[in-house]
Every structure is written in C-alpha cells, then in structure tokens.
Coordinates of C-alpha atoms in Angstrom, one line a residue:
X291 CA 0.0 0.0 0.0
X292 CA 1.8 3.5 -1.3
X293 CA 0.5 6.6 -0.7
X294 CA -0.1 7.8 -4.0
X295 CA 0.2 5.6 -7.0
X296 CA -0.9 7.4 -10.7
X297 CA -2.4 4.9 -13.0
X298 CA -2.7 4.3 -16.5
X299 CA -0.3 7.2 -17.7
X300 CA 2.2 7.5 -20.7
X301 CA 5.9 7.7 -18.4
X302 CA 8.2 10.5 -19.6
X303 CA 10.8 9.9 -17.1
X304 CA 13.4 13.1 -18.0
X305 CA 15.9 11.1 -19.7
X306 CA 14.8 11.9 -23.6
X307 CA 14.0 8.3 -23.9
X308 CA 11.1 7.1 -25.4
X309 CA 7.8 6.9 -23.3
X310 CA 6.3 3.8 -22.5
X311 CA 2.7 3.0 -20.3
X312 CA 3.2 2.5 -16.7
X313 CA 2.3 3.9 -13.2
X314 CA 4.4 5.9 -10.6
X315 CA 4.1 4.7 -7.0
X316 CA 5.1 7.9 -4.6
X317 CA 5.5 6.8 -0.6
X318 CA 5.9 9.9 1.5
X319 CA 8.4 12.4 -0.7
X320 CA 9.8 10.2 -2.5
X321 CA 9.2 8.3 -5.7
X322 CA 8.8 3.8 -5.0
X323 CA 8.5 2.8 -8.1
X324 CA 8.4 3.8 -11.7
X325 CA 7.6 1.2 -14.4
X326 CA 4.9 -0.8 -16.1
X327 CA 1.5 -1.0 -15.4
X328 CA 1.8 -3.4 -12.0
X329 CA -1.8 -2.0 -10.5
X330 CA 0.1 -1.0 -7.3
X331 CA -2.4 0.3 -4.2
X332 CA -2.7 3.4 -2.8
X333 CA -4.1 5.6 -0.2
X334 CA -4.6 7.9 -3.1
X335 CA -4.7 6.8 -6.4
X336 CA -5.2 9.1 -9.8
X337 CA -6.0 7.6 -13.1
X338 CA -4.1 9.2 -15.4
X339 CA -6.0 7.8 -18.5
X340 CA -3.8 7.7 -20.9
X341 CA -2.3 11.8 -20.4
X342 CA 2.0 11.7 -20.3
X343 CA 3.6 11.4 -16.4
X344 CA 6.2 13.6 -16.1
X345 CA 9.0 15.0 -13.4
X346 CA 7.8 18.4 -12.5
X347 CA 9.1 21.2 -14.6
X348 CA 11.6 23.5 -13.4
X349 CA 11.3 27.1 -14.2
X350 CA 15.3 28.6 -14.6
X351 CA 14.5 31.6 -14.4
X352 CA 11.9 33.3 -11.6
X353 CA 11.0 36.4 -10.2
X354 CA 8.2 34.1 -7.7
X355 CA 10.3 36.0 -4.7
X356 CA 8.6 39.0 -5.6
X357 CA 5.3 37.0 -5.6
X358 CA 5.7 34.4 -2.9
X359 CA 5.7 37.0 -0.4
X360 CA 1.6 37.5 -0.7
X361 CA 0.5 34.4 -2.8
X362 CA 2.0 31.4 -2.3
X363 CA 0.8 29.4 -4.5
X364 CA 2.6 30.7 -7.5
X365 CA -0.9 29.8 -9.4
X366 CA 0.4 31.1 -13.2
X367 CA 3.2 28.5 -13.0
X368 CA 1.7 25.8 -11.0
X369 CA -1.0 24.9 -13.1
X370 CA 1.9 25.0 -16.2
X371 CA 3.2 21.9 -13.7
X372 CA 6.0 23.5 -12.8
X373 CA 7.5 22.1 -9.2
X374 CA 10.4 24.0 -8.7
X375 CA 11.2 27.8 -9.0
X376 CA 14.5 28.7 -9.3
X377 CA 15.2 32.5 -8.1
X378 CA 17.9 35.5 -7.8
X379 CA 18.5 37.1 -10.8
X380 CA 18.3 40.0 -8.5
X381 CA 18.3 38.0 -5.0
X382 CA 16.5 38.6 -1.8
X383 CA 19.4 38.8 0.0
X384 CA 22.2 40.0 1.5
X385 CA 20.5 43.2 2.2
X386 CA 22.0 45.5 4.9
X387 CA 19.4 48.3 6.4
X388 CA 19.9 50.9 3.7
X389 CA 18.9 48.0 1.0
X390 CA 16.4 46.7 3.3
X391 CA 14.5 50.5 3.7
X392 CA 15.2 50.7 -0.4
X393 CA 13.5 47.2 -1.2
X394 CA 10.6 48.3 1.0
X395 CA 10.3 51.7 -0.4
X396 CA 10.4 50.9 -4.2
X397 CA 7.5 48.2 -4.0
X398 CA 4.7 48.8 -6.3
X399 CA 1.2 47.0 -6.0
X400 CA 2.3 44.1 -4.4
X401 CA 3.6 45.2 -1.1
X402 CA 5.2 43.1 2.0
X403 CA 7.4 44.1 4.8
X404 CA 10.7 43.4 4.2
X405 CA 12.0 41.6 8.2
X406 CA 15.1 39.6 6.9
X407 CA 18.6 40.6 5.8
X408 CA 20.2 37.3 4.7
X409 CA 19.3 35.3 1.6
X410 CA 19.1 32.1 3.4
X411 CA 16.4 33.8 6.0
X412 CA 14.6 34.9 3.4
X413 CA 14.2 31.5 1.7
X414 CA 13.2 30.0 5.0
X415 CA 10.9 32.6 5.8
X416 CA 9.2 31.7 2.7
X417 CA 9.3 27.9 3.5
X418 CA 8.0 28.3 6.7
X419 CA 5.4 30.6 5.5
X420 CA 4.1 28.0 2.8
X421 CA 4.5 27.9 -0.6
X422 CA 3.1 25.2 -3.2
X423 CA 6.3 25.0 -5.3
X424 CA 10.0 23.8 -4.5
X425 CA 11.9 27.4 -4.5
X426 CA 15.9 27.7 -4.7
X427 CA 18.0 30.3 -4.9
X428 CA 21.0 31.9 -6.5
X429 CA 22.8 34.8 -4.7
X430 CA 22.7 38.1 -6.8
X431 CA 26.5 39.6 -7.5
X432 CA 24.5 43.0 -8.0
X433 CA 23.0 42.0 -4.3
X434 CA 26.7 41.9 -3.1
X435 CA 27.9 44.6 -5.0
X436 CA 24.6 47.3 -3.4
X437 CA 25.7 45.8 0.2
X438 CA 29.2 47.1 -0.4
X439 CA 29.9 49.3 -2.6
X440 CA 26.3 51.0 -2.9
X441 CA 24.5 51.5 -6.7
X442 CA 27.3 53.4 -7.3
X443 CA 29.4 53.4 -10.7
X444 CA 32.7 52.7 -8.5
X445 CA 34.9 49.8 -8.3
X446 CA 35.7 47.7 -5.4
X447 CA 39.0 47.9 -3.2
X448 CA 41.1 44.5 -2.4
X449 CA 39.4 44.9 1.4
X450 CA 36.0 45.9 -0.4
X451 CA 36.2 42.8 -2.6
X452 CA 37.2 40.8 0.0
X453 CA 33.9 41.6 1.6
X454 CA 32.2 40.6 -1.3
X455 CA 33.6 37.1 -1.8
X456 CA 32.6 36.7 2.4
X457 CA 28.8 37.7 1.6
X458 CA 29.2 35.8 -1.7
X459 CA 30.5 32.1 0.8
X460 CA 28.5 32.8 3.3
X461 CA 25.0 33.2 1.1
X462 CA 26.1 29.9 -0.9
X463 CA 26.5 28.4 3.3
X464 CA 22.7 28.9 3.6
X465 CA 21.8 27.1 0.7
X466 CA 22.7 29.3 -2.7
X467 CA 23.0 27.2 -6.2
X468 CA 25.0 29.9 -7.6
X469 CA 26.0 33.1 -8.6
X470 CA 24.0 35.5 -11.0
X471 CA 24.5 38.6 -12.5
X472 CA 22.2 40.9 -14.9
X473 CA 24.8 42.9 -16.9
X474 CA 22.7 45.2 -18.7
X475 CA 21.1 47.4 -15.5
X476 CA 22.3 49.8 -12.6
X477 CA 24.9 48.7 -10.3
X478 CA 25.5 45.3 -12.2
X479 CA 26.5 46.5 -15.2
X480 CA 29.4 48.3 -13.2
X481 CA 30.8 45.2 -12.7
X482 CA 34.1 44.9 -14.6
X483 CA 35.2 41.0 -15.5
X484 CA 37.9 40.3 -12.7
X485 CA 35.2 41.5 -9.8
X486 CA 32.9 38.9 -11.5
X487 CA 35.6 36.2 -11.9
X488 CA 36.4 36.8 -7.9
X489 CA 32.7 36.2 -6.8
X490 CA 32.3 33.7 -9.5
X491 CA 35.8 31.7 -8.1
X492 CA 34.0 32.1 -4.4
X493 CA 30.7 30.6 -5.9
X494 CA 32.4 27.8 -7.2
X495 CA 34.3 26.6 -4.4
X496 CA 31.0 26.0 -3.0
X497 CA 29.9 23.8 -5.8
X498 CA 27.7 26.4 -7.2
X499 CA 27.4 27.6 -11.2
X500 CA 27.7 30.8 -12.7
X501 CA 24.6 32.5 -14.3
X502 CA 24.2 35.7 -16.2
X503 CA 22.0 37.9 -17.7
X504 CA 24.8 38.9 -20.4
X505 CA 26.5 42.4 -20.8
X506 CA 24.8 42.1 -23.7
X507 CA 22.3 40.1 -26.0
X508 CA 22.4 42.7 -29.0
X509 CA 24.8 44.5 -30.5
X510 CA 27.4 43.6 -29.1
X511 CA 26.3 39.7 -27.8
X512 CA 29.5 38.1 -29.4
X513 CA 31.6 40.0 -26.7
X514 CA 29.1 39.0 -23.8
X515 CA 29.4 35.0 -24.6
X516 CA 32.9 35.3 -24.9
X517 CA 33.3 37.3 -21.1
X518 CA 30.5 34.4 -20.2
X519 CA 32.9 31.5 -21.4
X520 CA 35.9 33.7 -19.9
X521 CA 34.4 33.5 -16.2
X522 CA 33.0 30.1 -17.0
X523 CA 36.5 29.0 -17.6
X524 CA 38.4 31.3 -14.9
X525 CA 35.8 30.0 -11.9
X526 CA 35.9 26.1 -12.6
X527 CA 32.6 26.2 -12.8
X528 CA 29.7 26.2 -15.0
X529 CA 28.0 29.0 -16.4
X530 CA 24.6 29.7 -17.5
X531 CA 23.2 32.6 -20.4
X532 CA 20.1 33.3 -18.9
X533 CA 16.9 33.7 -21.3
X534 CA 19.0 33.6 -24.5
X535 CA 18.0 35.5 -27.3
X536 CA 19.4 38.2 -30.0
X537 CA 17.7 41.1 -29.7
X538 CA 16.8 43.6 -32.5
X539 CA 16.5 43.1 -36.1
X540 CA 20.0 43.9 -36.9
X541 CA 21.5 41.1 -34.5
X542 CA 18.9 38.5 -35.6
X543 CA 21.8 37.2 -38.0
X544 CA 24.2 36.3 -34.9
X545 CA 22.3 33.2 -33.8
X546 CA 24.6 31.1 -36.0
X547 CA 27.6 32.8 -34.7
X548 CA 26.2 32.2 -30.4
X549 CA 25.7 29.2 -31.3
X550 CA 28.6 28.2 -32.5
X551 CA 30.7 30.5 -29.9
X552 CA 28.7 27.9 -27.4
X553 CA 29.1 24.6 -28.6
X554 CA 32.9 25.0 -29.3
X555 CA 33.3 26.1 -25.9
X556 CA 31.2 22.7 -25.0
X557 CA 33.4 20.9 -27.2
X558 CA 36.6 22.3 -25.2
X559 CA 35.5 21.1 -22.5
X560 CA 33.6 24.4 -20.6
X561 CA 30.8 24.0 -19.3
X562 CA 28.4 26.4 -20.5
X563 CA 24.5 25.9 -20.8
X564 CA 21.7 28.3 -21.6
X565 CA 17.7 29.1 -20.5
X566 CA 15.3 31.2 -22.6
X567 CA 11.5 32.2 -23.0
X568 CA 9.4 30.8 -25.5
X569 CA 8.2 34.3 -26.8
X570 CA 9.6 37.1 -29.1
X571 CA 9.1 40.2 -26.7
X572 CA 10.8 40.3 -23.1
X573 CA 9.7 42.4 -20.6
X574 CA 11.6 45.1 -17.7
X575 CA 11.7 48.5 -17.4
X576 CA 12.4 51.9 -18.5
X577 CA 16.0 51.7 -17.1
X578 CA 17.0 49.3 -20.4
X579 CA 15.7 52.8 -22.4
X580 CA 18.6 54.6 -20.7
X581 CA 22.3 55.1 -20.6
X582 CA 23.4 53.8 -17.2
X583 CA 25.5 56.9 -16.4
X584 CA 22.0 58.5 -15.6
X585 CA 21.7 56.0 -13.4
X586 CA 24.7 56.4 -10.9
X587 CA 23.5 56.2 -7.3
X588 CA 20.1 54.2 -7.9
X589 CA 16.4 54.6 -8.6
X590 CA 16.3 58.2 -6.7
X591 CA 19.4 59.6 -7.9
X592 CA 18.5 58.4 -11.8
X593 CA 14.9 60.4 -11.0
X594 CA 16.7 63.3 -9.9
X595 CA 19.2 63.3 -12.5
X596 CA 16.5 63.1 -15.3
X597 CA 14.8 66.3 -13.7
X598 CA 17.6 68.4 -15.2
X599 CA 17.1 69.8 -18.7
X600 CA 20.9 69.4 -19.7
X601 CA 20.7 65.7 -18.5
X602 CA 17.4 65.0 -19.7
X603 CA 18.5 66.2 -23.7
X604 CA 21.4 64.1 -23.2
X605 CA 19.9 61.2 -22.3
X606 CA 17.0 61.7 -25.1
X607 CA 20.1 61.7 -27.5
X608 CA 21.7 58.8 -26.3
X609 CA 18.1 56.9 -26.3
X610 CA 18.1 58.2 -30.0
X611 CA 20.9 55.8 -31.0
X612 CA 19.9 52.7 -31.3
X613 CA 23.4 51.2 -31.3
X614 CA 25.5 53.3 -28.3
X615 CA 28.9 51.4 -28.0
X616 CA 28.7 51.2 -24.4
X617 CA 25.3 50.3 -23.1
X618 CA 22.1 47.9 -23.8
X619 CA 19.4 50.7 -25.3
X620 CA 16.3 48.0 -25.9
X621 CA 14.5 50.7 -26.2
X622 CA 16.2 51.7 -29.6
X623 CA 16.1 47.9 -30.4
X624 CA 12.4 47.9 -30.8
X625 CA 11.3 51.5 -31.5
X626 CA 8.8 53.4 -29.3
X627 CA 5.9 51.5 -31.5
X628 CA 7.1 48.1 -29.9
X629 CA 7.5 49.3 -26.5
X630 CA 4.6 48.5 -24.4
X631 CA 3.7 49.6 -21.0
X632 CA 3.2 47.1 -18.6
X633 CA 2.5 48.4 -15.3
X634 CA 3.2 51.3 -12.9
X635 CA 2.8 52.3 -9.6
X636 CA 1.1 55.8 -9.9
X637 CA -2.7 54.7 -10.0
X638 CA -3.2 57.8 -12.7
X639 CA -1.1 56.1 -15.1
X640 CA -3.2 52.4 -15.0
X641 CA -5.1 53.7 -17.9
X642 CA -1.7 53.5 -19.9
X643 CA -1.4 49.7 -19.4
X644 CA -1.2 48.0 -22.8
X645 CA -0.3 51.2 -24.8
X646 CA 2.6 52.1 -26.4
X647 CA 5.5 54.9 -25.5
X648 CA 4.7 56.2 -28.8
X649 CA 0.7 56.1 -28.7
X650 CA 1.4 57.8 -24.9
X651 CA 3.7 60.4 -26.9
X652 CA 1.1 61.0 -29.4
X653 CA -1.3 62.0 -27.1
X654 CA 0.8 64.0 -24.8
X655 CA 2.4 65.8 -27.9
X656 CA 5.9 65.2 -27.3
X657 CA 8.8 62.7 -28.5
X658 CA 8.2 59.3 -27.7
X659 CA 11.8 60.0 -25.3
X660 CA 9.9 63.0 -23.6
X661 CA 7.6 60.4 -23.1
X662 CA 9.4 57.8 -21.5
X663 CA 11.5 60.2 -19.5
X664 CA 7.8 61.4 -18.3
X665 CA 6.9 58.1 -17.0
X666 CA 9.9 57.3 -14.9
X667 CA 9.5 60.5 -13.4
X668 CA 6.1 60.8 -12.6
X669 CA 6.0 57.0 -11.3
X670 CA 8.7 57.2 -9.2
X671 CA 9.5 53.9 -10.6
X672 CA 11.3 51.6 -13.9
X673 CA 8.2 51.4 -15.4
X674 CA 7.5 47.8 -16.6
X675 CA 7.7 47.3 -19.7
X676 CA 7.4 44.9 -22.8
X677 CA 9.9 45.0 -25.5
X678 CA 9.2 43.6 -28.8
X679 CA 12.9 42.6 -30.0
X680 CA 12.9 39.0 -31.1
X681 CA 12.3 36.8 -34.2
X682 CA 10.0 33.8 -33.9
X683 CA 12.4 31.8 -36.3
X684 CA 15.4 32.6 -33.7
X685 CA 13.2 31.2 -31.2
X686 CA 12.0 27.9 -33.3
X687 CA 15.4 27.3 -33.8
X688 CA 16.6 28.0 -29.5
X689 CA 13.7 25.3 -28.6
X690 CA 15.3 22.7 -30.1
X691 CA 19.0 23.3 -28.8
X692 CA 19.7 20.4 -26.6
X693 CA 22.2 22.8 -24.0
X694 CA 18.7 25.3 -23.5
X695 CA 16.2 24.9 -20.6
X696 CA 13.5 27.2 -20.1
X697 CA 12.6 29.7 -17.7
X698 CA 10.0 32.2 -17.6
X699 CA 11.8 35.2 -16.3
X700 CA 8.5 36.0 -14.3
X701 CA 6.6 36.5 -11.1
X702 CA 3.7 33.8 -9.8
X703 CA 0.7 35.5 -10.7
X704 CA -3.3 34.8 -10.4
X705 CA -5.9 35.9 -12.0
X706 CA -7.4 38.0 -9.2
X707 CA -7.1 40.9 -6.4
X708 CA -4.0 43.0 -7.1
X709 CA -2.5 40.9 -9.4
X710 CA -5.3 42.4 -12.3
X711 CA -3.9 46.2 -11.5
X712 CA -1.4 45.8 -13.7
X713 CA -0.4 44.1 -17.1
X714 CA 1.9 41.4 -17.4
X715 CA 3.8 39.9 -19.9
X716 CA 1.7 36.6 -21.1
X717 CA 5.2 34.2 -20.6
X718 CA 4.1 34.5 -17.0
X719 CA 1.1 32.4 -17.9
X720 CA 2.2 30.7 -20.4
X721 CA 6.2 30.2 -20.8
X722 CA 6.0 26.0 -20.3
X723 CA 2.5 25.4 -21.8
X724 CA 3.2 27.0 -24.8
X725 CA 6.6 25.3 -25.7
X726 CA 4.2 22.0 -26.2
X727 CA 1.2 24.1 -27.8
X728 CA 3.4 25.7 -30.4
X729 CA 7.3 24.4 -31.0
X730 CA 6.1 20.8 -30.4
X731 CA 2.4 20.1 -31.5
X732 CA 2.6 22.9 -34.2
X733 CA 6.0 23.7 -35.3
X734 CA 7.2 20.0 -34.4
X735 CA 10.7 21.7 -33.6
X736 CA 10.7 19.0 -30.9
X737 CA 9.6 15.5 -29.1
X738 CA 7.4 15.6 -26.5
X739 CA 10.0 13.3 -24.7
X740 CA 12.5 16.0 -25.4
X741 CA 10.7 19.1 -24.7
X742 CA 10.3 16.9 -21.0
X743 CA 14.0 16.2 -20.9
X744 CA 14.8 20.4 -21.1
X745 CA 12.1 21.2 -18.7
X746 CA 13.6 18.7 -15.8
X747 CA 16.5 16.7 -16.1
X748 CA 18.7 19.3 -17.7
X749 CA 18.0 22.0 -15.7
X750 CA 18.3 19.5 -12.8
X751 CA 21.5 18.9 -14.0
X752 CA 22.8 21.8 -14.2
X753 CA 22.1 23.1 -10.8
X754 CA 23.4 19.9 -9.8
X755 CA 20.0 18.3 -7.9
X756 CA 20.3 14.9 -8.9
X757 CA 17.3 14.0 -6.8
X758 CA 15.2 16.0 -8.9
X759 CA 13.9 16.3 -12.5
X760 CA 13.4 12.9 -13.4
X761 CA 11.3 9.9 -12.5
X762 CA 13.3 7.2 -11.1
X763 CA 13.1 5.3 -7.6
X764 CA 14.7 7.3 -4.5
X765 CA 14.1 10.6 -6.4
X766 CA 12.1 13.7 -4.8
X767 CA 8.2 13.1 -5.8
X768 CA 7.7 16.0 -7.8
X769 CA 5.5 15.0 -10.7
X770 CA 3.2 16.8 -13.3
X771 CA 0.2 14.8 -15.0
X772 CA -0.7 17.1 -18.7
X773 CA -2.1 15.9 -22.0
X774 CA 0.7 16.6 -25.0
X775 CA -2.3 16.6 -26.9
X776 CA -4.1 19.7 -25.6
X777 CA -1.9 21.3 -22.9
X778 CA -2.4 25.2 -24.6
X779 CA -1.1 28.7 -23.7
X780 CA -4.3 30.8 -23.9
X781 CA -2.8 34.4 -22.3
X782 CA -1.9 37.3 -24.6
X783 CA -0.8 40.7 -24.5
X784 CA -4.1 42.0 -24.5
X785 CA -5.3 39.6 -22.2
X786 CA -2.1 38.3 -20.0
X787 CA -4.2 37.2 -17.3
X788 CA -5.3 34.1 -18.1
X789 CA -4.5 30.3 -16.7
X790 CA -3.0 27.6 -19.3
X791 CA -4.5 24.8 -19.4
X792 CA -4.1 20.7 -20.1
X793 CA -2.0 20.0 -16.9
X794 CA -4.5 17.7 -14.3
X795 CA -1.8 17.0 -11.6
X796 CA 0.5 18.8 -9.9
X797 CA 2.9 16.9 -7.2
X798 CA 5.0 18.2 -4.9
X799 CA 7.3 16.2 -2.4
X800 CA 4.7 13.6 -2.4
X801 CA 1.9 15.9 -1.9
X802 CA -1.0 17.2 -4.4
X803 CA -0.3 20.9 -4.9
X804 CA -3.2 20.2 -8.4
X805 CA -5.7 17.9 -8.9
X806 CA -8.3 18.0 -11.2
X807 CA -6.5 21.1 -12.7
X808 CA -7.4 22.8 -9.1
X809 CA -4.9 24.1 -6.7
X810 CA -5.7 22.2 -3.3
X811 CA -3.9 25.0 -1.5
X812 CA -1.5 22.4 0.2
X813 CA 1.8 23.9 1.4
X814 CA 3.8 21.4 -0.6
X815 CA 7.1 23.4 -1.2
X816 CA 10.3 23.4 0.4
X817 CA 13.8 25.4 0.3
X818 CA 16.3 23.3 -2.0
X819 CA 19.7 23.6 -0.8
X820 CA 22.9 24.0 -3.1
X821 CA 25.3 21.5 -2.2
X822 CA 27.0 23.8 0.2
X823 CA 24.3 24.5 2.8
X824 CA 26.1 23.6 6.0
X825 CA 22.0 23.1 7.5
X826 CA 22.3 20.1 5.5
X827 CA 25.5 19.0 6.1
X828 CA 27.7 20.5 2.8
X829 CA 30.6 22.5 2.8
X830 CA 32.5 24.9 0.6
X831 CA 36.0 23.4 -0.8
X832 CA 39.3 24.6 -1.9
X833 CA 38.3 25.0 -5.0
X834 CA 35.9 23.9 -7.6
X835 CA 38.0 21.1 -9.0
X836 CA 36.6 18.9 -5.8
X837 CA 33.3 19.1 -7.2
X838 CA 31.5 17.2 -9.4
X839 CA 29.7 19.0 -12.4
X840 CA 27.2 16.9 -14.6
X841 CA 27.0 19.6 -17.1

C-alpha cells in the first residue's frame, strides 16, 4: 500500500527516452516505483488515463520571490506543472538596512514588509510561510555589490572585494546554487570581469554555477558569450546565459555565430549551458531605455538626474541611437511603436497599461523620449515594460538546442485581487505550456519526450540536484500529469491574465499541490539547498575542481 500511486499514464521519465505505459508509485516524498503497469495500491490513487507522467518542470528563471511573499501558491506556473522555482537574478538577500528600507520603499502593487537581511532567511521565511512549489535560490552579485559598494558606478578595493567574496560564501553556506548577474542594469553593469571572476571563483568553491544575464544580447552579444565563457572557464565552474536570445533586427543574424561560440566552448571542455523564453518580446523596465550613467547612485538619484534639462536632452540623445557602443538601449532595439507599458505604480497612469510609449507620446504631444522620461519621473519607478525585439524563427530554432532549458523570467501570478492592476507579460502564464502548444504540436521543432528532458532533467543537471527532474526510484516526488495533446497557452498581451490549461496533476514532495486542474492550497514546497548549505551537512571546498559538475 503506497500513498499515492498514478495509473494508466504514458511515463516520460526526463531522460529523452522514449515513453512507455506504466504507473508511478510515490510513498511519502519520495518516488517507490516507476515502471509498467503493475496495478500497485494506494491511499490515493489518480487515473491518469492515458495523459503523459512527467517529473515536474523546473522554471530557470523566476521572479516568484517578488510574488511568494503574498501568494504562495505561484498559481500562473503551477498549473503550467512546474515544481520548482528557481530565483535570484536580483536575489532577496544579503541586504544591509539601507537595502532593506530601499527594497521596501520601491515596492509597487504588491507590497510586504521586508523583516530579513540574509538570503538564506529569506528562503526559509518563505518555506515556513508555505509555498506550493519547490523554490531555490542563487545569490545576486548585484546584491553583493549594493551591500558594499552601494548602486554606485565605482569599483571595489582589495578589502572591499574581499567583503564581497565573504557575503558571496556565506549566502552559498545557507543554501545558494550559484551566482548571477544581470549585466545590462544599474549597479550590475558596473561590474568589470575580474570582480565577476572573484565572486564567480567564491561561488564555485562552493559547488555552485555561474549564471548571467549577459552584458549584452544585442549589439554587441559576441563579446558578452565570450566574457560568459571567460568567467566560465576562470571559476571552474559552470555558467549559464540566462533567457538567451538576440535582440533587434539587426542582430537577428548572430544566432549562428552564439551558437557556434557555445558549442565550441562545450566541445573544449567548458561547461556552459543556456535558459530562454518561449516568446519574441521580453519584458523590464524603463531603465534598459537609458544610458546607465543616468543611473549612478540608484532609482532616486536616476529620478533626480532626469529632472535636469541638460541631462534629460542628453539622455534623449543617447536613447536616440539605437546602437551606443557602451550600453544595452532596448529601447532603440524595438522602436517606441514596440515598447509596451506594462505596469506602474502611480494609480493615474493604469489607464496607460497596454499602450505604447509612442501612442502615450502622441497624445501627450511630445517625443516618444519625452515620453518615456515622463513616465519614470512621474511613477517614481522603472516602469515595466514589454519590449518587442525577437524573431519567432530565432526562437523555433533556441527550442530545439539540446544545451537550452526554459525559464519564464516572471513572477507567480493569479488571475485575481491586485495581481489584475497591472499588465503582465503573457510568458508568465504561459512560458512552459506553450513550448508544447506551439514548438512541439505545431512547429514539431521538438519530441514531446524531449521538450520533458529540457524542462527537468537538464536544468536539474545543471544546478546539480540529482534528486530532482526525473522519475526514477529514490528521487524527490515532484510529478506533473498534462495531456501533449491539448496542454495550450491561452494568455496574450491583450489579455495576459489568463490560466493555461491541459496540466490535471501537480505533485510536490509527495503531496498534491493540483488535482483536477485545481490548486488544493497544500503547502507542498520546500527550500532546495545547493550543495554547500552547512544546514544540510555540505561544505564549501578549496576549490571547484573537488566538485563534481554533470554539465
């Protein structure tokens, strides 16, 4: 007698091999048995009826922490099946008090009071609090880097980088996977390669990877891979490009060139993987419109700065080009037409959710860079925004790489209460559906078995949990019952808040977080450790040659 046993199901077990009819058999949090049809018992038991049985997917990329806070459930993702949110792009943690007054200050709609400093009591915080999905964390080096230094265009001292590497160990000591960066924005993009390759080296002795939002994925993304492989290389570690793409029409000819830059790295023997979203517009703010001189001394300071009429013309110019040679302008990428707002915090500018900065400029009378300049100001805030930069061939073509996960670079949203105040981009609703809907049912860019295979066990892989992300005995049960045949991505732009559907079961260390295609509102989740959490016994090393690396 199990506890849960799921009948009758097509088993995609994470490897890429092909699927075969059997059952899963789960006793407490761990998976008993996977295999042919046997007609086990349970205390629970789900007939699958013939719809695939998967490991739970694991979403690379997350903003959830922003979420998790007043919705645990993480609803937008869950009922995608995903069973494990992996966070810090721009981590929760270290924060010392300025950071701390800062994080609470600069909230928007969803609001929460901000009564931890470290990453790893953040994490547990959340944990305790309840949460449906699995949630790990890297530690952000532009989290570091604001607790030191400040989001100031300065550069570290030995003593100050020193500090760095400390906060860097002792984050990865709580239970870190990694270390990211995001290259493009204010303070990270002050980073210069050997402060990166220090916090990177400091990761890595604590078994942890090294993942990046690159300097940049444009103009000038040859450069960025190479600095990628360069750290990759310099650390021991692996790296990771986060949501991989080539933005603007004049770099959609470099995929070739990425790609190849990638795999001969592979082929050398680095280990370097990548994640990306399934759509061709990404989504951030108003600070990816702007030079990040402007943006010297943080949010405030860049508000301040843009309230001076010699600044603001030269900022309009620099917005004007839309290939500066020494920062990301997105904004130029896509054109004002193709840059849609997405939310603010000003409840007077609501009504300008779903319009573009040029539609906003045409009935304000003034340049679509007035415009923007406008926004930031009168918001107080980034502005989210959607930037249409991609092309869907690029994409087609990313699905299919077999060193590419997926992650949807989003928040957990529902379609309720505050979450409807504001737009969001439709990846957050449907990132992992619509990878089935469209690159395998439609496009056929892809196997069902291998679309599985880059939603658990490479990603699981790569952040070196080999307990999770596939379906074998002795592995975490986290396991997601969908239909290849009609799991569909229904949210748009127009209307982002809207639930994918064709997953039935979602479970979560042994526990249903979905049944039916209904969250049971189960507190199934739990903080995954990196291998260095000294909670569950690990340790940093010497140096990252003592570690293992699947990837």
């Amino acid at each position: 007698m199990h506890d849960l046993v799921i009948h009758n199901g097509i088993i995609y077990d994470g490897s890429g091999a092909q699927p075969y009819a059997g059952e899963v058999a789960i006793d407490g949090d761990r998976i008993a048995y996977v295999g042919p049809l046997r007609h086990s018992k349970g205390k629970t038991e789900i007939d699958a009826k013939g719809q695939a049985i998967a490991p739970g997917f694991i979403n690379m990329l997350s903003h959830t922490d922003y979420s998790l806070p007043i919705d645990g459930r993480a609803l937008s993702d869950l009922k995608q099946g995903v069973t494990l949110e992996v966070l810090g792009e721009d981590s929760m943690g270290p924060l010392n008090p300025t950071m701390k007054r800062q994080l609470a200050e600069r909230q928007g709609d969803i609001k929460y009071p901000v009564t931890w400093t470290t990453l790893g009591e953040y994490m547990t915080m959340m944990e305790r609090k309840g949460v449906a999905p699995n949630l790990a964390t890297f530690v952000g080096a532009g989290a570091v880097r604001d607790h030191v230094l400040g989001e100031y265009d300065v550069q570290p001292n030995a003593e100050q980088l020193a500090t760095m590497r400390a906060l860097v160990r002792q984050s990865m000591e709580e239970g870190a996977l990694g270390l990211t960066t995001a290259l493009i924005y204010s303070p990270n993009a002050y980073a210069k390669t050997p402060e990166l390759i220090a916090l990177a080296e400091e990761s890595a002795k604590c078994g942890g990877i090294y993942s990046a939002h690159v300097r940049s994925e444009g103009d000038r993304i040859e450069a960025a891979v190479e600095e990628t492989i360069a750290i990759a290389k310099a650390s021991g570690a692996p790296a990771e490009i986060y949501h991989l793409k080539m933005s603007g029409g004049d770099n959609w000819g470099k995929l070739d060139k990425v790609i190849g830059m990638v795999e001969a790295a592979r082929a050398s023997g680095v280990r370097i993987t990548a994640d990306m979203y399934t759509y061709t517009a990404g989504a951030t703010g108003l600070d990816a419109a702007m030079p990040t001189w402007v943006q010297d001394g943080g949010l405030e300071a860049w508000i301040a700065h843009l309230r001076d009429p010699a600044v603001r013309a030269r900022v309009i110019a620099e917005m004007r080009n839309p290939h500066p040679a020494d920062w990301e302008n997105l904004y130029g990428a896509a054109g004002p037409e193709n840059t849609i707002l997405l939310g603010f915090k000003n409840a007077k500018l609501k009504s300008l959710v779903g319009k573009s900065v040029a539609q906003v400029a045409r009935e304000r009378g003034v340049s679509p860079e007035d415009a923007a300049i406008d926004l930031v100001i009168e918001d107080g805030s980034r502005v989210e925004i959607a930037y249409i930069l991609m092309n869907e061939a690029n994409v087609r073509r990313q699905v299919a790489l077999p060193w590419v996960s997926f992650g949807s670079d989003e928040a957990g949203y529902a379609p309720e209460g505050l979450f409807l105040q504001a737009g969001v981009h439709p990846r957050a609703y449907g990132n992992f559906a619509r990878l089935f809907a469209q690159y395998v049912r439609k496009d056929h860019a892809l196997s069902v078995e291998e679309a599985v295979r880059k939603l658990t066990t490479l990603p699981a892989d790569t952040l070196s949990l080999p307990e999770h992300g596939r379906l074998k005995s002795g592995a975490f049960a986290d396991v997601v019952v969908f239909d290849p045949a009609t799991i569909e991505d229904h949210a748009t732009f127009a209307k982002p808040h809207q639930f994918a559907t064709g997953v039935s079961h979602v479970v979560v260390n042994g526990r249903l977080a979905l049944r039916d295609g209904e969250a049971t509102g189960a507190a199934t989740g739990r903080f995954v450790r990196g291998r260095a959490a000294t909670s569950a016994g690990g340790a940093c090393k010497a140096n990252a040659s003592q570690w293992s690396w699947t990837n």
